[in-house]
XYZ file of C-alpha atoms in Angstrom:
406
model
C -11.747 4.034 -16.731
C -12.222 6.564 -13.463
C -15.213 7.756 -14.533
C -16.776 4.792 -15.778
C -15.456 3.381 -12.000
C -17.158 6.290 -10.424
C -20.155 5.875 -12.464
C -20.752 2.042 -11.402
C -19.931 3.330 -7.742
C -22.879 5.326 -8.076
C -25.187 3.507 -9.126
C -24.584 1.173 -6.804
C -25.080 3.841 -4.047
C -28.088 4.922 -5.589
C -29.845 1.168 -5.874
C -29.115 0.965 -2.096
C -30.749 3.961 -1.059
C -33.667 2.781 -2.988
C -33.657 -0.740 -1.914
C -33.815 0.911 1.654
C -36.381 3.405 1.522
C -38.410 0.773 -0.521
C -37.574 -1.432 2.336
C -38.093 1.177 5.088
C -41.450 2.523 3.570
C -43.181 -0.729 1.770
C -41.520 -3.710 4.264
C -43.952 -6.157 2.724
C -43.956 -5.996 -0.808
C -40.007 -5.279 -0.199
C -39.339 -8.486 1.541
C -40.301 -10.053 -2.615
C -37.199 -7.632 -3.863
C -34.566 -10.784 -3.156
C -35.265 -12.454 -6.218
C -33.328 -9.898 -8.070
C -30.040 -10.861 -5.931
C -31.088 -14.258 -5.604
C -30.906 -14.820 -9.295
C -27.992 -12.501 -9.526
C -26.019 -14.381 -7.086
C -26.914 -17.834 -8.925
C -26.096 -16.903 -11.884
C -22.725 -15.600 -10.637
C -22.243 -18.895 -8.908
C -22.934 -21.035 -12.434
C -20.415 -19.176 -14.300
C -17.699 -19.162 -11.263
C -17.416 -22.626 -11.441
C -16.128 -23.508 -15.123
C -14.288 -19.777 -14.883
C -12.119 -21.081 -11.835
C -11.669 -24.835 -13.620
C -10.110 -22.548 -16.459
C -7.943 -20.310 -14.556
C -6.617 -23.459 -12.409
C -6.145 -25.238 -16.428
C -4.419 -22.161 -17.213
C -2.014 -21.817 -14.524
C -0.509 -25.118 -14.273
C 0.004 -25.004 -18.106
C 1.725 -21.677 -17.185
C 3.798 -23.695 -14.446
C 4.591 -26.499 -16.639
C 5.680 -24.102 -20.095
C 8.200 -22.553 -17.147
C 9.410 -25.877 -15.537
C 13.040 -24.008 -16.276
C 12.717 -21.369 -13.174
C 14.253 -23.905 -10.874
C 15.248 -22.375 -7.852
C 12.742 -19.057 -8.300
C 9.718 -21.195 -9.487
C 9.817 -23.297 -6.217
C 11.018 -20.332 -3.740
C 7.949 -18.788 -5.822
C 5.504 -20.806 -4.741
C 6.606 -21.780 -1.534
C 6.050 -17.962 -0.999
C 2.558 -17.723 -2.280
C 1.243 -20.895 -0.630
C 2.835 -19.120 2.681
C 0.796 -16.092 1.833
C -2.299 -17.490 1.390
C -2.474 -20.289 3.534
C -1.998 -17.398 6.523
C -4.315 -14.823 5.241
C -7.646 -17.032 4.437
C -6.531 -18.344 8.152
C -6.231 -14.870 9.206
C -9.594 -14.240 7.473
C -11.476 -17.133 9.171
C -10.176 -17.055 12.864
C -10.563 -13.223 12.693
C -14.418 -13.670 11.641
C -14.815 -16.243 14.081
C -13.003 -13.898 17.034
C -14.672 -10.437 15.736
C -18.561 -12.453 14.902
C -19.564 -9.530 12.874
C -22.737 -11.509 12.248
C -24.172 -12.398 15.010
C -27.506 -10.545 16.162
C -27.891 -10.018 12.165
C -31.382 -8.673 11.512
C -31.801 -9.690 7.849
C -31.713 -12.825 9.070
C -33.290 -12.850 12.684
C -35.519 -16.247 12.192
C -32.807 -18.089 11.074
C -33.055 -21.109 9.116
C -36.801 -20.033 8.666
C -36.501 -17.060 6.625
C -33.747 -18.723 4.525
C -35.615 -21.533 3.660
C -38.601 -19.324 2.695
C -36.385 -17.212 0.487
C -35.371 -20.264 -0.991
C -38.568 -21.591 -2.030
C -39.586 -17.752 -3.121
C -36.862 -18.013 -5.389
C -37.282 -21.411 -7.218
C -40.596 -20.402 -7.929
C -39.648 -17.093 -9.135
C -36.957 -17.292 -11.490
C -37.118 -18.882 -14.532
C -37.068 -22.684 -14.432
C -33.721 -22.803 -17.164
C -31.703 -20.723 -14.128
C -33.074 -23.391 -11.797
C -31.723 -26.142 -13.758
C -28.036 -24.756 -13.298
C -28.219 -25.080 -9.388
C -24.389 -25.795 -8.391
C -24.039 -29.635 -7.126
C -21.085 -29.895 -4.935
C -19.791 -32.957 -5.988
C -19.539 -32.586 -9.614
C -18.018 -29.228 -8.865
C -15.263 -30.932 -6.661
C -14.641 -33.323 -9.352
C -14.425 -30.660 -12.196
C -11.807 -28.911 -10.581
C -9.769 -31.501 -9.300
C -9.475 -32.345 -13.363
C -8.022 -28.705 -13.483
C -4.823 -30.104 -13.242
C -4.176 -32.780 -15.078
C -5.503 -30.798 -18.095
C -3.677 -28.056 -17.400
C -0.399 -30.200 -17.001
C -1.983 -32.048 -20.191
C -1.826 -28.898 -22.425
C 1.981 -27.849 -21.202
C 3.152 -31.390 -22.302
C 0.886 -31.403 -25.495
C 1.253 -27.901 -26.678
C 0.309 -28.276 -30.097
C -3.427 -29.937 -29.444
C -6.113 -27.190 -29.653
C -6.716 -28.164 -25.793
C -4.866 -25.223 -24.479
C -6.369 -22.826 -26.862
C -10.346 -24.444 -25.497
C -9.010 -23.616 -22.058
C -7.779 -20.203 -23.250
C -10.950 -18.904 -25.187
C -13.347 -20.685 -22.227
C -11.213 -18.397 -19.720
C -11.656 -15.345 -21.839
C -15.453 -15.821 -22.740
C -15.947 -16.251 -18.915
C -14.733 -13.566 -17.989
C -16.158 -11.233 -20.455
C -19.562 -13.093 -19.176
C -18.847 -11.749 -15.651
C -18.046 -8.298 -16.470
C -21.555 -8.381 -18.154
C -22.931 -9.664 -15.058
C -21.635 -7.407 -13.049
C -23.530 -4.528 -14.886
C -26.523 -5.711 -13.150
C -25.071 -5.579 -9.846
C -27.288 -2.547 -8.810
C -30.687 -4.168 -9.605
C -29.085 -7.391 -7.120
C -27.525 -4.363 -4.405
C -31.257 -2.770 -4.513
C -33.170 -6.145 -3.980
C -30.838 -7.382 -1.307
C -31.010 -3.983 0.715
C -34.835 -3.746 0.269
C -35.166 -7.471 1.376
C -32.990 -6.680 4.296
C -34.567 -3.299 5.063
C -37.948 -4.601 4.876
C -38.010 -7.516 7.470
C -35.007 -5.807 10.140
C -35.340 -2.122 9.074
C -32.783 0.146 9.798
C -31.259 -2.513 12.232
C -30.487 -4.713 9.216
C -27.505 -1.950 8.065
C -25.521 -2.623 11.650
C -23.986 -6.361 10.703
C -22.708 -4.899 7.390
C -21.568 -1.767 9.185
C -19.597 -4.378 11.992
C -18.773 -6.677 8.882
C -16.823 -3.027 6.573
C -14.921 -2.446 10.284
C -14.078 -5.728 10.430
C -12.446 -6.856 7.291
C -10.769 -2.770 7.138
C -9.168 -4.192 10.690
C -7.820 -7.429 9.889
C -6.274 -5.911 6.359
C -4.562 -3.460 8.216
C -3.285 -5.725 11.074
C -2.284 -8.263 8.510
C -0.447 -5.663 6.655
C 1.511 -4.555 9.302
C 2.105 -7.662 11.162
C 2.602 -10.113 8.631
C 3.635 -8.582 5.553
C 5.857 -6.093 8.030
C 7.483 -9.116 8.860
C 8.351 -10.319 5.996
C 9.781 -6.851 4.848
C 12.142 -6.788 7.637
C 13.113 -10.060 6.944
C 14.432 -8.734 3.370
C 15.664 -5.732 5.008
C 12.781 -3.698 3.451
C 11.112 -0.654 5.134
C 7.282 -1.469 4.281
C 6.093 2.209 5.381
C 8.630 3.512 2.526
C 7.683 1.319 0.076
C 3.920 1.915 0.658
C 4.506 5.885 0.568
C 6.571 5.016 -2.815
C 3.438 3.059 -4.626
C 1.161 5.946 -3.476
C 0.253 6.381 -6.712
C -0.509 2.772 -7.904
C -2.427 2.044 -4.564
C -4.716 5.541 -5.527
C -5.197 4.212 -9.246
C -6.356 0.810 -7.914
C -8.702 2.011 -5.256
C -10.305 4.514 -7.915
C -10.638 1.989 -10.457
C -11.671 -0.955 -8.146
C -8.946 -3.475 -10.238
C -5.280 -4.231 -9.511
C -4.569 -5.114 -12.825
C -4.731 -1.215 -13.719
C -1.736 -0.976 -11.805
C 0.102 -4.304 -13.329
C 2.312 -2.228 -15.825
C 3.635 0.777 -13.801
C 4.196 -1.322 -10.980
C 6.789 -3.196 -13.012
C 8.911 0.031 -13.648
C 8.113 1.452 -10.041
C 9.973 -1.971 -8.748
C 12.374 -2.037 -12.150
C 13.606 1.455 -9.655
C 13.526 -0.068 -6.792
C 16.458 -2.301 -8.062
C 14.639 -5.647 -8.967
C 15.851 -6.877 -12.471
C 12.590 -6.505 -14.696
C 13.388 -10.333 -15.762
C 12.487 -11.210 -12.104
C 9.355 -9.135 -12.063
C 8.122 -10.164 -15.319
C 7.872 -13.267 -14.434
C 6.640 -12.919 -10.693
C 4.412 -10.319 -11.488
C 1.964 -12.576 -13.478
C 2.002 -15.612 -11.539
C 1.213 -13.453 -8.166
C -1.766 -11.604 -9.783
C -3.167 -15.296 -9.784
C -1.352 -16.837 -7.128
C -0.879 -14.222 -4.328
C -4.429 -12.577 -3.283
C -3.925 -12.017 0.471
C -6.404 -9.510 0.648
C -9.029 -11.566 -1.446
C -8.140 -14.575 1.061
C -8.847 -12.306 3.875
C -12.394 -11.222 2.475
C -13.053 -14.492 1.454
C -12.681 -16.028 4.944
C -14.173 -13.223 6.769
C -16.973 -13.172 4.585
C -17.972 -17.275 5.213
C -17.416 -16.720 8.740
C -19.660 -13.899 8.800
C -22.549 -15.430 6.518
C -22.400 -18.636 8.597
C -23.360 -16.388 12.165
C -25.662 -14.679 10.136
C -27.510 -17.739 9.193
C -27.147 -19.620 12.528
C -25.355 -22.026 11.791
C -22.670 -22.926 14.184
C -18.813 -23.273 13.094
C -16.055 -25.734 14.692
C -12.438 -26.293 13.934
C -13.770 -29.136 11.418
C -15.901 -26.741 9.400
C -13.514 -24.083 9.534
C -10.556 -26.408 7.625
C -13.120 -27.225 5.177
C -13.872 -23.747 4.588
C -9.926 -22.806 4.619
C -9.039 -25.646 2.098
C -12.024 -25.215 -0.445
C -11.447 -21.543 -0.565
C -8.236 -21.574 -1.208
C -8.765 -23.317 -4.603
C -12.310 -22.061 -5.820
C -10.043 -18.117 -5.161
C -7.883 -18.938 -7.667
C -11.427 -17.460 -10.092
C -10.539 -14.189 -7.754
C -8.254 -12.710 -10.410
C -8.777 -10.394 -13.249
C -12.556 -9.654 -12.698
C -13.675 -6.245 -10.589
C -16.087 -7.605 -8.056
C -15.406 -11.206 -8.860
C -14.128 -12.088 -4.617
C -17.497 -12.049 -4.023
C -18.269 -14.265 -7.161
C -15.916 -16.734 -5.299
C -17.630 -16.318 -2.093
C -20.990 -17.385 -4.063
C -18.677 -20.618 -5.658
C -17.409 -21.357 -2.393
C -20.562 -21.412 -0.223
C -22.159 -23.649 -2.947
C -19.400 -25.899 -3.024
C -19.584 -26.342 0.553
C -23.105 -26.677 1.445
C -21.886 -24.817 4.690
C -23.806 -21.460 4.556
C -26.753 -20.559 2.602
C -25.946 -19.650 -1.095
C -28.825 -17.124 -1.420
C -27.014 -15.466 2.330
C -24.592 -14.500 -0.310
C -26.460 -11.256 -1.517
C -26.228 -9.657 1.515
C -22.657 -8.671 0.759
C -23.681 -7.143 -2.574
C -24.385 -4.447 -1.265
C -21.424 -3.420 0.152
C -18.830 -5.525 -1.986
C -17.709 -2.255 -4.523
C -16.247 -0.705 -0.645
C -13.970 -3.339 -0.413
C -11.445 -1.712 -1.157
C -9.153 -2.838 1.763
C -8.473 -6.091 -0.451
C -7.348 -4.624 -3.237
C -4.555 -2.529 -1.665
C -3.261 -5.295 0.210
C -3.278 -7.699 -3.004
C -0.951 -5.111 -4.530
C 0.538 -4.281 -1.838
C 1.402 -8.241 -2.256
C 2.798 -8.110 -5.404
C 5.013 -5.631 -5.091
C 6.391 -7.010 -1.603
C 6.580 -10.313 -3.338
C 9.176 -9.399 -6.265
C 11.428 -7.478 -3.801
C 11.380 -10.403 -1.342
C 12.271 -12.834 -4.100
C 14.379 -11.017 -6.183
C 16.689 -10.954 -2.044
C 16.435 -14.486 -2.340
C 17.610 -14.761 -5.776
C 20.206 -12.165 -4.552
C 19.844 -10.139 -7.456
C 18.247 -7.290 -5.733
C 20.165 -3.809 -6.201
C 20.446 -2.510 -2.787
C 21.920 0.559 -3.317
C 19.424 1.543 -5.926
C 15.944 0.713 -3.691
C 17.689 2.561 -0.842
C 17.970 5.548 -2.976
C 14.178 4.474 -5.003
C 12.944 4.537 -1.123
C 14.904 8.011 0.220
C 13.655 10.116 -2.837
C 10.093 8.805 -3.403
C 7.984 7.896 -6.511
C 8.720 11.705 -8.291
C 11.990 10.790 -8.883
């Protein structure tokens, strides 16, 4: 798994090194190299959609089959709704503080260049892509049926319409990690369409937009998430220098669920019963994604300034309330935030779909969101299993005062 992590990390470096010495070196035949992120990115958007109408299916059948956790399953959620309604804020009011994209040069003529990208596109990809552009509405409508099928399915076990929702899930998401093979060829045309109509000025917003997003994970961390810690009477710098070792496996192989089973006996340690974790652990791999929510808002704050189009208070709601349900595709796919960030713009008609490939490019160094997802997780169990007051105190003081080695 590391290597074939490192291997994907290089390629990707590679393809953007190309894209922006192509771009640097031949800026006209260069600025024709978006097509191969264009159709990247729409494809990525057609398969979010019915992936996220699954995973929403799939987790209120999980909620239903569980209706038994009482007291935990609502102290559960009203946790992870807490969580992510304040990080995809924290995400949108920090883009729209910070404006990592304003002044961006991929897109210095606005509207203009978008538009003619646009047209470029249609007429270069093949006309059966074309046919799956997203329409807002029906994608609206198809999730909001999310639910009642998923409810449908826990009341109704025995129809075959959980195991449809199931397989659909699974086929999805084995459709994305194929995708995602060809994120190099989509990272090469973006940079080289970049490169070639702002040059070496187009790397600065992506630059401003890595600080950014690095920033507001750490502040959020530490603020927020420090917060809550104290509140359960939990040191968060301990507990962070105690999951050294899961935080290292996730940021080398780009996916928190590497870390999904050790983390359960790290915490098991730490004093929370396992029958706590095993059943928080799941639900907040789907549930609780404050880094993703962070990236996510950032990200549609920054592709907005970089298109020109100008944000109030009514388009940032929109943006925090659609994006908190098309995330919940944001789980168990390496590189799939930014397939949400494709869903998301197309749902909203907002920003530009095809603005979406700038962040190709840099999406694999994102690693800021995965840390503070599992980060999450972990924080999560501990903090619930207080509530439940079933948390061994003596034995995560001790898990905390020796350290992972012991």
């Amino acid at each position: 798994m590391r290597i074939s992590s490192r291997a994907s990390v290089l390629a990707l470096v590679l393809a953007i090194g190309a894209g922006l010495a192509f771009g640097l070196i031949a800026p006209a035949a260069a600025t024709r190299a978006h097509v191969l992120s264009d159709g990247f990115i729409q494809l990525l958007g057609w398969l979010m959609c019915p992936l996220i109408f699954c995973m929403l299916a799939d987790g209120t059948t999980a909620l239903g089959r569980n209706r038994a956790l009482g007291r935990l399953g609502l102290a559960m959620l009203a946790y992870f709704g807490a969580m992510s309604l304040l990080s995809m804020l924290a995400g949108l009011v920090a883009g729209w503080l910070l404006e990592p994209g304003i002044d961006t040069a991929a897109v210095a003529d606005g509207g203009a260049v978008l538009a003619h990208h646009a047209a470029l596109a249609q007429r270069a990809l093949p006309e059966w892509i074309n046919r799956f552009q997203a329409l807002p509405a029906t994608n609206l409508v198809a999730l909001a049926l999310a639910v009642p099928v998923g409810m449908a399915a826990s009341l109704w076990p025995r129809t075959p319409l959980l195991a449809w929702v199931e397989r659909g899930r699974t086929t999805l998401l084995a459709a994305v990690r194929v995708l995602l093979w060809f994120s190099p060829f989509a990272a090469f045309g973006a940079m080289a369409s970049a490169a070639g109509h702002g040059g070496l000025g187009a790397l600065l917003p992506l630059l401003r937009f890595i600080a950014a997003i690095n920033l507001v994970s750490i502040v959020f961390v530490v603020v927020v998430y420090g917060a809550v810690a104290r509140l359960a009477r939990v040191s968060l710098a301990r507990l962070l220098v105690f999951l050294r070792e899961e935080l290292l496996l996730v940021a080398v192989t780009g996916a928190t669920l590497a870390a999904l089973a050790p983390l359960g006996d790290k915490l098991e340690r730490l004093g929370c019963p396992r029958r706590l974790s095993d059943v928080v652990l799941p639900f907040s791999y789907s549930l609780n994604l404050a880094g993703t929510y962070l990236y996510i808002g950032i990200a549609l704050v920054f592709l907005a300034e970089a298109s020109h189009v100008q944000l109030g208070w009514r388009e940032l709601g929109v943006m925090l309330g659609v994006g908190l349900v098309s995330s919940r595709g944001a789980a168990g796919v390496t590189g799939s935030a930014l397939a949400t960030v494709a869903a998301t713009a197309a749902l909203l008609q907002v920003v530009p779909p095809e603005t979406v490939a700038m962040l190709v490019a840099i999406d694999r160094t994102m690693k800021c969101r995965l840390l503070t997802n599992l980060t999450g997780h972990a924080l999560a169990c501990l903090v619930l299993a207080a509530f439940e007051r079933s948390l061994d105190r003596p034995a995560l003081a001790r898990g905390l005062a020796r350290g992972p080695g012991t």
